[in-house]
CSV table of N, CA and C in Angstrom, one decimal:
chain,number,residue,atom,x,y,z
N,24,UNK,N,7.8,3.7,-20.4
N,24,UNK,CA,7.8,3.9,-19.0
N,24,UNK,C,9.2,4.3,-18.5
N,25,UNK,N,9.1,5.4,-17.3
N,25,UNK,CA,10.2,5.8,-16.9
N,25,UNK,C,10.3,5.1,-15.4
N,26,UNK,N,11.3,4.9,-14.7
N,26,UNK,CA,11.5,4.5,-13.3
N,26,UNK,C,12.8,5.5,-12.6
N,27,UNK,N,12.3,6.7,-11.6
N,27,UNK,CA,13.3,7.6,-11.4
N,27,UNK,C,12.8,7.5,-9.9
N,28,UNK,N,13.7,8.0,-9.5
N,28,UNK,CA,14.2,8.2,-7.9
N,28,UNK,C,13.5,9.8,-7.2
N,29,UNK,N,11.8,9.5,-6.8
N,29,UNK,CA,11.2,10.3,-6.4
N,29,UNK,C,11.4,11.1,-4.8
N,30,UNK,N,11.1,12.2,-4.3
N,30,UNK,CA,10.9,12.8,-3.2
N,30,UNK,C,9.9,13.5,-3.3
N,31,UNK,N,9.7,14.7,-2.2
N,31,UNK,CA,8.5,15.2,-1.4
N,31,UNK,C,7.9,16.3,-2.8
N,32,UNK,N,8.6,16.4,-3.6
N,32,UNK,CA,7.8,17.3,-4.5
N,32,UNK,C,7.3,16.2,-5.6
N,33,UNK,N,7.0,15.3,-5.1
N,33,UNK,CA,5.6,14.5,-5.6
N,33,UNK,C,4.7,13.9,-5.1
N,34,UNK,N,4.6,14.8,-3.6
N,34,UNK,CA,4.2,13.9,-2.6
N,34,UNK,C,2.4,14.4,-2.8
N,35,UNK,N,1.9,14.9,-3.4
N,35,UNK,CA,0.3,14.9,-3.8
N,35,UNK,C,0.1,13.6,-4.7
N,36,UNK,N,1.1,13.0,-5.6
N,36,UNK,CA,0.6,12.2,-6.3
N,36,UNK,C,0.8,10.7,-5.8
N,37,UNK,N,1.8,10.7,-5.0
N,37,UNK,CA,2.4,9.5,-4.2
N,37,UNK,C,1.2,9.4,-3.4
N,38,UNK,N,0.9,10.5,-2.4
N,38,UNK,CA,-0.9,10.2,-1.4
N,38,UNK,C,-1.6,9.8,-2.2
N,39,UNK,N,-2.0,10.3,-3.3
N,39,UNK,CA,-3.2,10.3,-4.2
N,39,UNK,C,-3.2,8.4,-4.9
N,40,UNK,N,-2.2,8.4,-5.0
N,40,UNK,CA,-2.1,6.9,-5.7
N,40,UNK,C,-1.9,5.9,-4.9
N,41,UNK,N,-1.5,6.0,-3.6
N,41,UNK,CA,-1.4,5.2,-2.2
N,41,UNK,C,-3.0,4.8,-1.7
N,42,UNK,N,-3.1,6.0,-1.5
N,42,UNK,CA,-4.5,6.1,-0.7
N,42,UNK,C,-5.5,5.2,-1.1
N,43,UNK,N,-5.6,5.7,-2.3
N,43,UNK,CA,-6.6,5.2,-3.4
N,43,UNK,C,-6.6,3.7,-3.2
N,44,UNK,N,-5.9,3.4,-3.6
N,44,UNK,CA,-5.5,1.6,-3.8
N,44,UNK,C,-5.6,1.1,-2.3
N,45,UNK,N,-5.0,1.5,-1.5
N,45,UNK,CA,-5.2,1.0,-0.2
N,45,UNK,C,-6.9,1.3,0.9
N,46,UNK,N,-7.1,1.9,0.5
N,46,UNK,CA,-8.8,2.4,1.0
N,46,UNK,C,-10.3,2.0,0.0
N,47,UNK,N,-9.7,2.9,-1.1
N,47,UNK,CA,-11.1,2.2,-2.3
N,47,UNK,C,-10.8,0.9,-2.7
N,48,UNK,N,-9.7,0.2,-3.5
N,48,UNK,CA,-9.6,-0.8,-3.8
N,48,UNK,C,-9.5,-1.8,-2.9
N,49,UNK,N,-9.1,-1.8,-2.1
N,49,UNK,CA,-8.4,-2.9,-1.0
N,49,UNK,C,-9.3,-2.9,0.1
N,50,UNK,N,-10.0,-1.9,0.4
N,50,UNK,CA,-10.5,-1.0,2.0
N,50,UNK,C,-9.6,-2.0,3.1
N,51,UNK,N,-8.2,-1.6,2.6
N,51,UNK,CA,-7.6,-1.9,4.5
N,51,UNK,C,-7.6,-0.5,5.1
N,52,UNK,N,-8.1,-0.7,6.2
N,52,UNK,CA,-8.2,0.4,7.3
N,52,UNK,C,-6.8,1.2,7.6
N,53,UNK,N,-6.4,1.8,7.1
N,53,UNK,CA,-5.3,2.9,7.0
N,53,UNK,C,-5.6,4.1,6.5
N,54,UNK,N,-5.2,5.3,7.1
N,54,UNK,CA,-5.2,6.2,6.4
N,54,UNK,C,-3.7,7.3,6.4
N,55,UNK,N,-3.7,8.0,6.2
N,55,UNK,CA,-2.9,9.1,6.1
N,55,UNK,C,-1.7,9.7,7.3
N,56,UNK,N,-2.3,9.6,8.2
N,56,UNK,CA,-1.9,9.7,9.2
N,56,UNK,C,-1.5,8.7,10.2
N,57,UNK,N,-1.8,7.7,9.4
N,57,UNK,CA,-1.3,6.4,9.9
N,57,UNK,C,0.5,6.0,9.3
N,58,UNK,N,0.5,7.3,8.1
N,58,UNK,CA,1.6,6.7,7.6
N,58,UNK,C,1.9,8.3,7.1
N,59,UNK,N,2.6,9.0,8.3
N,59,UNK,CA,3.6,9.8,8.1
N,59,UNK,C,4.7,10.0,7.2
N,60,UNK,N,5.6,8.8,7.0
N,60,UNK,CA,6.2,8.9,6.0
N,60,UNK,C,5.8,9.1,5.0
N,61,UNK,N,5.0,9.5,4.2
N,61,UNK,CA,4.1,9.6,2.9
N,61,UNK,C,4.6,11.3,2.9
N,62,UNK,N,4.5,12.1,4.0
N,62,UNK,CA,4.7,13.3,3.8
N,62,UNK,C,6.6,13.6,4.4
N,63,UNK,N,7.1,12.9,3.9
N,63,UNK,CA,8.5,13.2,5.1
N,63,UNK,C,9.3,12.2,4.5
N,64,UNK,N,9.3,12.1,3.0
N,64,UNK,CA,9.9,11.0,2.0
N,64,UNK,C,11.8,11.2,2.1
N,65,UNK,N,11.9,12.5,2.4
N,65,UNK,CA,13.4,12.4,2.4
N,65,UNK,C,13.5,12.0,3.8
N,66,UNK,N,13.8,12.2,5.1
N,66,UNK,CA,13.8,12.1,6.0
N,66,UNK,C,13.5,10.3,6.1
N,67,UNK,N,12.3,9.7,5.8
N,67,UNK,CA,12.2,8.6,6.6
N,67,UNK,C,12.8,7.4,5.6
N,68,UNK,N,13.1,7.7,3.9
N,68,UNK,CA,13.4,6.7,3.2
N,68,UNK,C,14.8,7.2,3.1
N,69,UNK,N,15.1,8.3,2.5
N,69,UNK,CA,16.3,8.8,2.3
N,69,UNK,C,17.7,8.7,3.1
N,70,UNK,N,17.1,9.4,4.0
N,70,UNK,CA,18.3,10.2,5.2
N,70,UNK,C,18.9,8.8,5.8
N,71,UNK,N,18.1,7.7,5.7
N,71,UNK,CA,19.0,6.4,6.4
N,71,UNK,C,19.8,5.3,5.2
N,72,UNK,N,19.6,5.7,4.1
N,72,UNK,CA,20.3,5.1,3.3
N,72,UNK,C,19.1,4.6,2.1
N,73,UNK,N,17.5,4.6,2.3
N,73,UNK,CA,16.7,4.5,1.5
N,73,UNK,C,16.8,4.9,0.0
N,74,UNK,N,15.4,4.1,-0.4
N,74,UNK,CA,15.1,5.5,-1.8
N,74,UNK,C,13.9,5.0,-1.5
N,75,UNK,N,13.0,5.8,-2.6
N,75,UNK,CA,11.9,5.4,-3.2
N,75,UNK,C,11.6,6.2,-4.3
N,76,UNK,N,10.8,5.0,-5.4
N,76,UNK,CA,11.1,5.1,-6.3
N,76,UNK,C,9.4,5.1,-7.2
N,77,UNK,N,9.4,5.9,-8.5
N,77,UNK,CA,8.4,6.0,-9.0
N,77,UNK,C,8.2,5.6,-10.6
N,78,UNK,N,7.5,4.9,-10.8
N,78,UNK,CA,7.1,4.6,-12.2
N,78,UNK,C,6.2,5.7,-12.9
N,79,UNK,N,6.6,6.3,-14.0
N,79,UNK,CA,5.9,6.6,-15.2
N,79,UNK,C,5.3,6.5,-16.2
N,80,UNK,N,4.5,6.7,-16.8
N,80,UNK,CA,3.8,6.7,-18.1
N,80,UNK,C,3.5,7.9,-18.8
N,81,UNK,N,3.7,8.8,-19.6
N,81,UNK,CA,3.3,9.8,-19.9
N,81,UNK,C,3.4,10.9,-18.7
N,82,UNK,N,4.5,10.7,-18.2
N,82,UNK,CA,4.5,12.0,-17.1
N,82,UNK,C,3.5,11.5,-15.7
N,83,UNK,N,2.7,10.5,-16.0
N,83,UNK,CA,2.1,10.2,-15.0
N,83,UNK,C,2.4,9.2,-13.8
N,84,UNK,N,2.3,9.8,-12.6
N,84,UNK,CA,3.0,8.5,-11.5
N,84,UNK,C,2.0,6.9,-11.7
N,85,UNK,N,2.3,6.4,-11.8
N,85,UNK,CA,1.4,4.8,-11.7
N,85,UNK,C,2.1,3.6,-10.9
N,86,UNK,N,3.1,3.8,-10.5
N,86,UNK,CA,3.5,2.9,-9.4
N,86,UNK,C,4.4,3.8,-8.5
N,87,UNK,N,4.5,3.0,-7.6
N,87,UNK,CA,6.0,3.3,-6.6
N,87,UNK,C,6.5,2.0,-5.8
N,88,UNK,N,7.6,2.4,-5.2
N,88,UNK,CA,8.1,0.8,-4.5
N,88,UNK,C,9.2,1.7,-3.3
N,89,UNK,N,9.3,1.4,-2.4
N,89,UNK,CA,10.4,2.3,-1.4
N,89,UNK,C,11.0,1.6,-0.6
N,90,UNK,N,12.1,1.8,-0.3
N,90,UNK,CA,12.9,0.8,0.6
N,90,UNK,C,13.4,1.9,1.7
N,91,UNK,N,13.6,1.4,3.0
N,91,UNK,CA,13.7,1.7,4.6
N,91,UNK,C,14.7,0.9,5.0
N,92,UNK,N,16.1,1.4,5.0
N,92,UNK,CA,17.3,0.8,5.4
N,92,UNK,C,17.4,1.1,7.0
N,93,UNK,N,17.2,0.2,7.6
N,93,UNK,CA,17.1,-0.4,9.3
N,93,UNK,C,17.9,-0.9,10.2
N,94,UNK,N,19.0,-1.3,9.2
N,94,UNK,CA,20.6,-1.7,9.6
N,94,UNK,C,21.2,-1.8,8.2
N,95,UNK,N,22.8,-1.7,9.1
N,95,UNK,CA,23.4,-1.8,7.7
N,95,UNK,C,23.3,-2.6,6.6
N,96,UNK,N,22.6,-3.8,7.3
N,96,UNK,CA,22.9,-5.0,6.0
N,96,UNK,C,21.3,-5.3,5.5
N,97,UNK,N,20.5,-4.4,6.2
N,97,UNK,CA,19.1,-4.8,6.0
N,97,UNK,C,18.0,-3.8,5.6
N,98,UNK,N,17.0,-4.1,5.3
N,98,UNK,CA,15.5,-3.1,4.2
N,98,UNK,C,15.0,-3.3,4.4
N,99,UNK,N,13.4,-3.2,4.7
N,99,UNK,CA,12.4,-3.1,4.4
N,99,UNK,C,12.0,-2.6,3.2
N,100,UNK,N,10.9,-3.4,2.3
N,100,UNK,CA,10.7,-2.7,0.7
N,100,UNK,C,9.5,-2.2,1.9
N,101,UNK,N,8.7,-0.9,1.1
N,101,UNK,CA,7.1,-0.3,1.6
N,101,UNK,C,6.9,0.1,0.1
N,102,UNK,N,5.8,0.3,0.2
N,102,UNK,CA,4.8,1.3,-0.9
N,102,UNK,C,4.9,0.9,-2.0
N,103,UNK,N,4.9,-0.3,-2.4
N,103,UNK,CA,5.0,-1.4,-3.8
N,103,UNK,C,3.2,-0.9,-4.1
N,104,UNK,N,3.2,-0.1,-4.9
N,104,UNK,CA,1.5,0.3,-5.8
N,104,UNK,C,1.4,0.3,-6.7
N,105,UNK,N,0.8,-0.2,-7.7
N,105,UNK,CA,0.7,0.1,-9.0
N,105,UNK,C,-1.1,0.0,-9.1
N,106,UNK,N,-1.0,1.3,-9.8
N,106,UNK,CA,-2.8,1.6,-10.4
N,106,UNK,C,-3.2,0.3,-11.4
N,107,UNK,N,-4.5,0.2,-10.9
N,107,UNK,CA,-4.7,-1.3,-11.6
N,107,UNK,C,-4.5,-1.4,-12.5
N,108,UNK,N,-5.2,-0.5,-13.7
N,108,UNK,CA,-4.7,-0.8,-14.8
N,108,UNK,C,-3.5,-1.1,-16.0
N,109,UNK,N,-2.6,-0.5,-14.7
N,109,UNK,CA,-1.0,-0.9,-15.2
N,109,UNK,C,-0.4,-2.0,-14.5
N,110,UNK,N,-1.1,-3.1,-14.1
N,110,UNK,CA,-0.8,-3.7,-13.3
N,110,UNK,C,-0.9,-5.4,-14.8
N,111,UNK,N,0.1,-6.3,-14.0
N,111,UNK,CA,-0.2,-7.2,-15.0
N,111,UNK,C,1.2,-7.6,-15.8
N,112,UNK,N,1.3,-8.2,-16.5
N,112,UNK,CA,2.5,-8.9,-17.6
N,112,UNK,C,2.4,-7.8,-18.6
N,113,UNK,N,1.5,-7.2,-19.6
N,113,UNK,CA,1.5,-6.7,-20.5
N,113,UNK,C,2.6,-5.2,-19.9
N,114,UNK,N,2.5,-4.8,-18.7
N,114,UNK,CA,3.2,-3.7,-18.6
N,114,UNK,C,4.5,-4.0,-17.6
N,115,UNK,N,4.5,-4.9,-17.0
N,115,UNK,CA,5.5,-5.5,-16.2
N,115,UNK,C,6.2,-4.3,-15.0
N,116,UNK,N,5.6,-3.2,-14.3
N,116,UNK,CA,5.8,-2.4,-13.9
N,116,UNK,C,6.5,-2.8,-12.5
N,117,UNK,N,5.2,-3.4,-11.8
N,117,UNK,CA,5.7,-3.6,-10.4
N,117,UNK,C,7.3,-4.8,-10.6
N,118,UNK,N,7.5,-5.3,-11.6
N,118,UNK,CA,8.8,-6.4,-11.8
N,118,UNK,C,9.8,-5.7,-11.9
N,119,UNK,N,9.1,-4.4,-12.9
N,119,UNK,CA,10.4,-3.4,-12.8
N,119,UNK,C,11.0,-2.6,-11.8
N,120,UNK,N,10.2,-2.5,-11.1
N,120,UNK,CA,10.3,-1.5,-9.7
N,120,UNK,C,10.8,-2.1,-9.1
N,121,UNK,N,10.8,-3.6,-8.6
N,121,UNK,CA,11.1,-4.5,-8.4
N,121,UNK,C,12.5,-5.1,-7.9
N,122,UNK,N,12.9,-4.7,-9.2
N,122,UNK,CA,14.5,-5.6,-10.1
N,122,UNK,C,15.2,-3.9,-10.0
N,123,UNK,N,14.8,-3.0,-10.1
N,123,UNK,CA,15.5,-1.4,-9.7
N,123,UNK,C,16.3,-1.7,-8.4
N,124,UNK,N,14.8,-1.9,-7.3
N,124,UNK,CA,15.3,-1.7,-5.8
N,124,UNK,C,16.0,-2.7,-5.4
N,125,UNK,N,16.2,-4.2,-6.0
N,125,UNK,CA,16.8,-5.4,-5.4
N,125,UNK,C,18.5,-4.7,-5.9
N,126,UNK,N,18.9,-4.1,-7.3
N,126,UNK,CA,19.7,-3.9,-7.8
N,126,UNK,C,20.5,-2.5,-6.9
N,127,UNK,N,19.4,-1.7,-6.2
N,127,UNK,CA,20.0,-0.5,-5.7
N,127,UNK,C,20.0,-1.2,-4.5
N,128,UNK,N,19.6,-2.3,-4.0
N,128,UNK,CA,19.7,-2.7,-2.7
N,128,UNK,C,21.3,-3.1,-2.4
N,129,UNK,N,21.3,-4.1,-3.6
N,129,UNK,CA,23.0,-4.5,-3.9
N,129,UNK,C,24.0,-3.4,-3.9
N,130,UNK,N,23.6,-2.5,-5.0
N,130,UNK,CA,24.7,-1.2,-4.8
N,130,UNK,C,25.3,-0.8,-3.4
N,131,UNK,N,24.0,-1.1,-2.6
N,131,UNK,CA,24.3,-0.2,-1.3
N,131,UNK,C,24.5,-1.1,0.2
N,132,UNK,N,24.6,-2.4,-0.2
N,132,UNK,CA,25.1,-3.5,0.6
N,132,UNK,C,24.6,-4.0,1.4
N,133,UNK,N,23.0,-3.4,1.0
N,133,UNK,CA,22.0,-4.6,1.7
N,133,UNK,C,22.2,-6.0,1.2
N,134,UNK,N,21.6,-6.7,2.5
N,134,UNK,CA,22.4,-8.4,2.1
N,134,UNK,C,20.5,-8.8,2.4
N,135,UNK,N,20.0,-8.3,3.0
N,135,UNK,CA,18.6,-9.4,3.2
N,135,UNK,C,17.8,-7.8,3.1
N,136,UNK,N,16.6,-8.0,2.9
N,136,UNK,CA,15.2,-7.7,2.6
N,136,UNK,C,14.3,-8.2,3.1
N,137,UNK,N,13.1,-7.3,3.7
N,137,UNK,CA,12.4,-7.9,4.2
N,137,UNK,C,10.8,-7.2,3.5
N,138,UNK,N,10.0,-7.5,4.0
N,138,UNK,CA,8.4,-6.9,3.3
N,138,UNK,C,7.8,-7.4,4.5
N,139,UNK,N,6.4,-6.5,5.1
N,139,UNK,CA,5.5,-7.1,5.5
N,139,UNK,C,4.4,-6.5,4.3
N,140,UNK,N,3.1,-7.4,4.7
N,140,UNK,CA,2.0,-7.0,3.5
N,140,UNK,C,0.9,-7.7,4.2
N,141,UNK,N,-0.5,-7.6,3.9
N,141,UNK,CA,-1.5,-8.1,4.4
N,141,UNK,C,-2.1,-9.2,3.5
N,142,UNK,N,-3.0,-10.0,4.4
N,142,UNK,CA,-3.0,-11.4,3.5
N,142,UNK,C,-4.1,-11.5,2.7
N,143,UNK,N,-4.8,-10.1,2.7
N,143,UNK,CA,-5.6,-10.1,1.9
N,143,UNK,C,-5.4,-9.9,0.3
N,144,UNK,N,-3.8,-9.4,0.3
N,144,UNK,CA,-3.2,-8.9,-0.8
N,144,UNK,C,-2.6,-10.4,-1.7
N,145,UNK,N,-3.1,-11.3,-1.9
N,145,UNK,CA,-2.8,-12.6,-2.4
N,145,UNK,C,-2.0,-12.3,-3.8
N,146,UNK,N,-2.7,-11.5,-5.3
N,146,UNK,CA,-1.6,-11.1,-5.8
N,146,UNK,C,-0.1,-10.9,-5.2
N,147,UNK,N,-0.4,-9.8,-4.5
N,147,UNK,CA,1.2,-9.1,-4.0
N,147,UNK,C,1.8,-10.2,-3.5
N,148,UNK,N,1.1,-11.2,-2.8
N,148,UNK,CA,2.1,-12.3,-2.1
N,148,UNK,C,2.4,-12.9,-2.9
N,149,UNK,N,1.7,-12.9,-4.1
N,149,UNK,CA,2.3,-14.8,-5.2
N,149,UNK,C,3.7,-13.8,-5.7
N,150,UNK,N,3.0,-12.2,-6.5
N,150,UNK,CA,4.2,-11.8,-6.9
N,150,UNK,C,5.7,-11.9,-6.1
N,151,UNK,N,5.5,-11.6,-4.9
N,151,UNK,CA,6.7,-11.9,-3.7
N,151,UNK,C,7.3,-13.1,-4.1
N,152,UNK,N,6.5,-14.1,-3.8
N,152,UNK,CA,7.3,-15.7,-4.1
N,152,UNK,C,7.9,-15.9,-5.5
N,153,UNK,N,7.1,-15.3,-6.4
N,153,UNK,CA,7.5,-15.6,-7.9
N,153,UNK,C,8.9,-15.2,-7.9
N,154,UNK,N,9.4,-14.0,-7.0
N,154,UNK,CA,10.7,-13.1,-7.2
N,154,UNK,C,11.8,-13.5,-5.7
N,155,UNK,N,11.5,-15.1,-5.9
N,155,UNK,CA,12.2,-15.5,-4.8
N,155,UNK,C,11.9,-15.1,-3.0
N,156,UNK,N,10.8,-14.5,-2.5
N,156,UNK,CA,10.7,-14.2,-1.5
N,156,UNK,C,10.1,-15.5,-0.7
N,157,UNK,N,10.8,-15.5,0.8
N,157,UNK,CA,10.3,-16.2,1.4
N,157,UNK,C,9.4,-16.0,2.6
N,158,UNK,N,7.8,-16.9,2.9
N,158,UNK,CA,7.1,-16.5,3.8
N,158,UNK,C,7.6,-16.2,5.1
N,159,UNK,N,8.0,-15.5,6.2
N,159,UNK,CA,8.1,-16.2,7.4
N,159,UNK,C,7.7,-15.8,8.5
N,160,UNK,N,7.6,-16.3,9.9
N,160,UNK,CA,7.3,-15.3,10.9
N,160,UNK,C,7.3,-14.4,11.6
N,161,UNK,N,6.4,-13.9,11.9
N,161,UNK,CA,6.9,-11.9,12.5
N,161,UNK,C,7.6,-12.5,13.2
N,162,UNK,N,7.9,-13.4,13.9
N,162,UNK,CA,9.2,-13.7,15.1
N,162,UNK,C,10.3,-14.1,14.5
N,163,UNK,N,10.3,-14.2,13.3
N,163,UNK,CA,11.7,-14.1,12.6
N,163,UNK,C,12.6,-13.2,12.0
N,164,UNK,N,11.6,-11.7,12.3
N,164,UNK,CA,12.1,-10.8,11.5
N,164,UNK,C,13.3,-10.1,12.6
N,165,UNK,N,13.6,-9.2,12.1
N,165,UNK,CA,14.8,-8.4,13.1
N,165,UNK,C,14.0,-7.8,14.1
N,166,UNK,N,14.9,-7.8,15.1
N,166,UNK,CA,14.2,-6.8,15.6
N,166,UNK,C,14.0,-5.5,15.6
N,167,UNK,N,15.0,-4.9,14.9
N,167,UNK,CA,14.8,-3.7,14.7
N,167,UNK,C,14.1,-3.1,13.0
N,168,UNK,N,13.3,-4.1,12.7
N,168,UNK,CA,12.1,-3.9,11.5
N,168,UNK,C,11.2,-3.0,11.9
N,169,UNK,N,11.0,-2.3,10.9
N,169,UNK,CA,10.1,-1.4,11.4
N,169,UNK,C,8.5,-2.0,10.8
N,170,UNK,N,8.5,-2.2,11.8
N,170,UNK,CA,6.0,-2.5,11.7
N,170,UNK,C,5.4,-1.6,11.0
N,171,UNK,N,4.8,-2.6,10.5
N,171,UNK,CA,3.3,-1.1,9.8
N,171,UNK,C,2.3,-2.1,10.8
N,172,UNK,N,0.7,-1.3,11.4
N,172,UNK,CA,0.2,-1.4,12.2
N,172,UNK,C,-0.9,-2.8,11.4
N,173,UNK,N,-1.3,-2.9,9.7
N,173,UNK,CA,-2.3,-3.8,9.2
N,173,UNK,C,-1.4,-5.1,8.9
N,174,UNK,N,0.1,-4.8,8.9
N,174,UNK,CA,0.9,-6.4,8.0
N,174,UNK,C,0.6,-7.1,9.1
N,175,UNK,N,0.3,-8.7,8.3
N,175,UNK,CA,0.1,-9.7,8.6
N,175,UNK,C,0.8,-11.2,8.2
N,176,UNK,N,1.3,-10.6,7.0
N,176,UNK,CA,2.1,-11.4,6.5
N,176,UNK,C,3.4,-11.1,6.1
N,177,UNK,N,4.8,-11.5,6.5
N,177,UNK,CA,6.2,-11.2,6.0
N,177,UNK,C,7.0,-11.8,5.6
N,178,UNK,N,7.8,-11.7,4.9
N,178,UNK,CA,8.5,-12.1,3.8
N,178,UNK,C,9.9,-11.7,3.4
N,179,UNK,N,10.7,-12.7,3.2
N,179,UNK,CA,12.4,-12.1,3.6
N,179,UNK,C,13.4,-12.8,1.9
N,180,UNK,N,14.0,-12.0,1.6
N,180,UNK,CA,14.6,-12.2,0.4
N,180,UNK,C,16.7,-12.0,0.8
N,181,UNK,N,17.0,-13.3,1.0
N,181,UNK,CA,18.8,-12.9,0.7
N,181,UNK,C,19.0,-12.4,-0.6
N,182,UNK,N,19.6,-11.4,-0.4
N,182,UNK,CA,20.1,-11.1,-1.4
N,182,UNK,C,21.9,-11.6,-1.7
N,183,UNK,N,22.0,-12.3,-3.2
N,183,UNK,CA,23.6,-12.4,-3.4
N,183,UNK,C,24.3,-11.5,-4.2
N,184,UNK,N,25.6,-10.9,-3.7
N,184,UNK,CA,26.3,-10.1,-4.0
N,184,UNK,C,26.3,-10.4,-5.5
């Protein structure tokens, strides 16, 4: 497996493997146009001090994980997906993507992290906790976090230098 630092010239495979997982697998009510950044990866992850990031298998995308820097000392992770099948301990993908962005988070002097996620996503949430994340209330996040319109549940990680 490879883990490299993707933009807009993979942006058919990034929709294609977003979508999927969020609409057929999951059916949370989102679509495409609900999430603009999907088409505008440099601009909305990049250009503020972001990345986002893509897992491989044979040339093929199978996860991503993306971070949205919102202040200097703060992130939002988005777009944590991995195709089911690669999902799990045997392949350890999403851990990897994971332990990338907390690592490129440090590089670039983010001190806290944040996630929202929906609570239908129970995996994604134990995963959160297992990797030290803490639950807490949308009234505890910053205020200048950026919302996604389905999260219901958020989650905040210090990071130490």
């Amino acid at each position: 497996m490879q883990i490299k630092s993707i933009q807009n010239e993979y942006e058919n495979e990034i929709v294609d493997l977003i979508l999927n997982i969020q609409q057929k697998e999951f059916n949370v009510p989102i679509t495409l146009a609900d999430q603009p950044d999907l088409l505008d990866i440099q601009n909305f992850y990049f250009k503020s001090g972001g990345t986002f990031l893509g897992a491989f298998i044979d040339g093929k995308l199978v996860g991503t994980i993306a971070l949205v820097k919102f202040n200097p000392e703060a992130a939002a992770i988005r777009k944590m997906f991995v195709k089911k099948e690669f999902r799990g301990k045997e392949f350890q993908i999403a851990q990897q993507l994971l332990e990338q962005l907390i690592e490129y988070s440090k590089e670039n002097g983010i001190k806290n992290l944040y996630l929202g996620t929906v609570s239908l996503l129970q995996a994604a949430l134990r995963f959160y906790e297992k990797n030290s994340f803490a639950t807490i209330p949308k009234e505890a996040l910053p205020a200048d976090f950026p919302l996604m319109k389905p999260d219901n549940v958020f989650c905040h990680l210090i990071l130490n230098p």
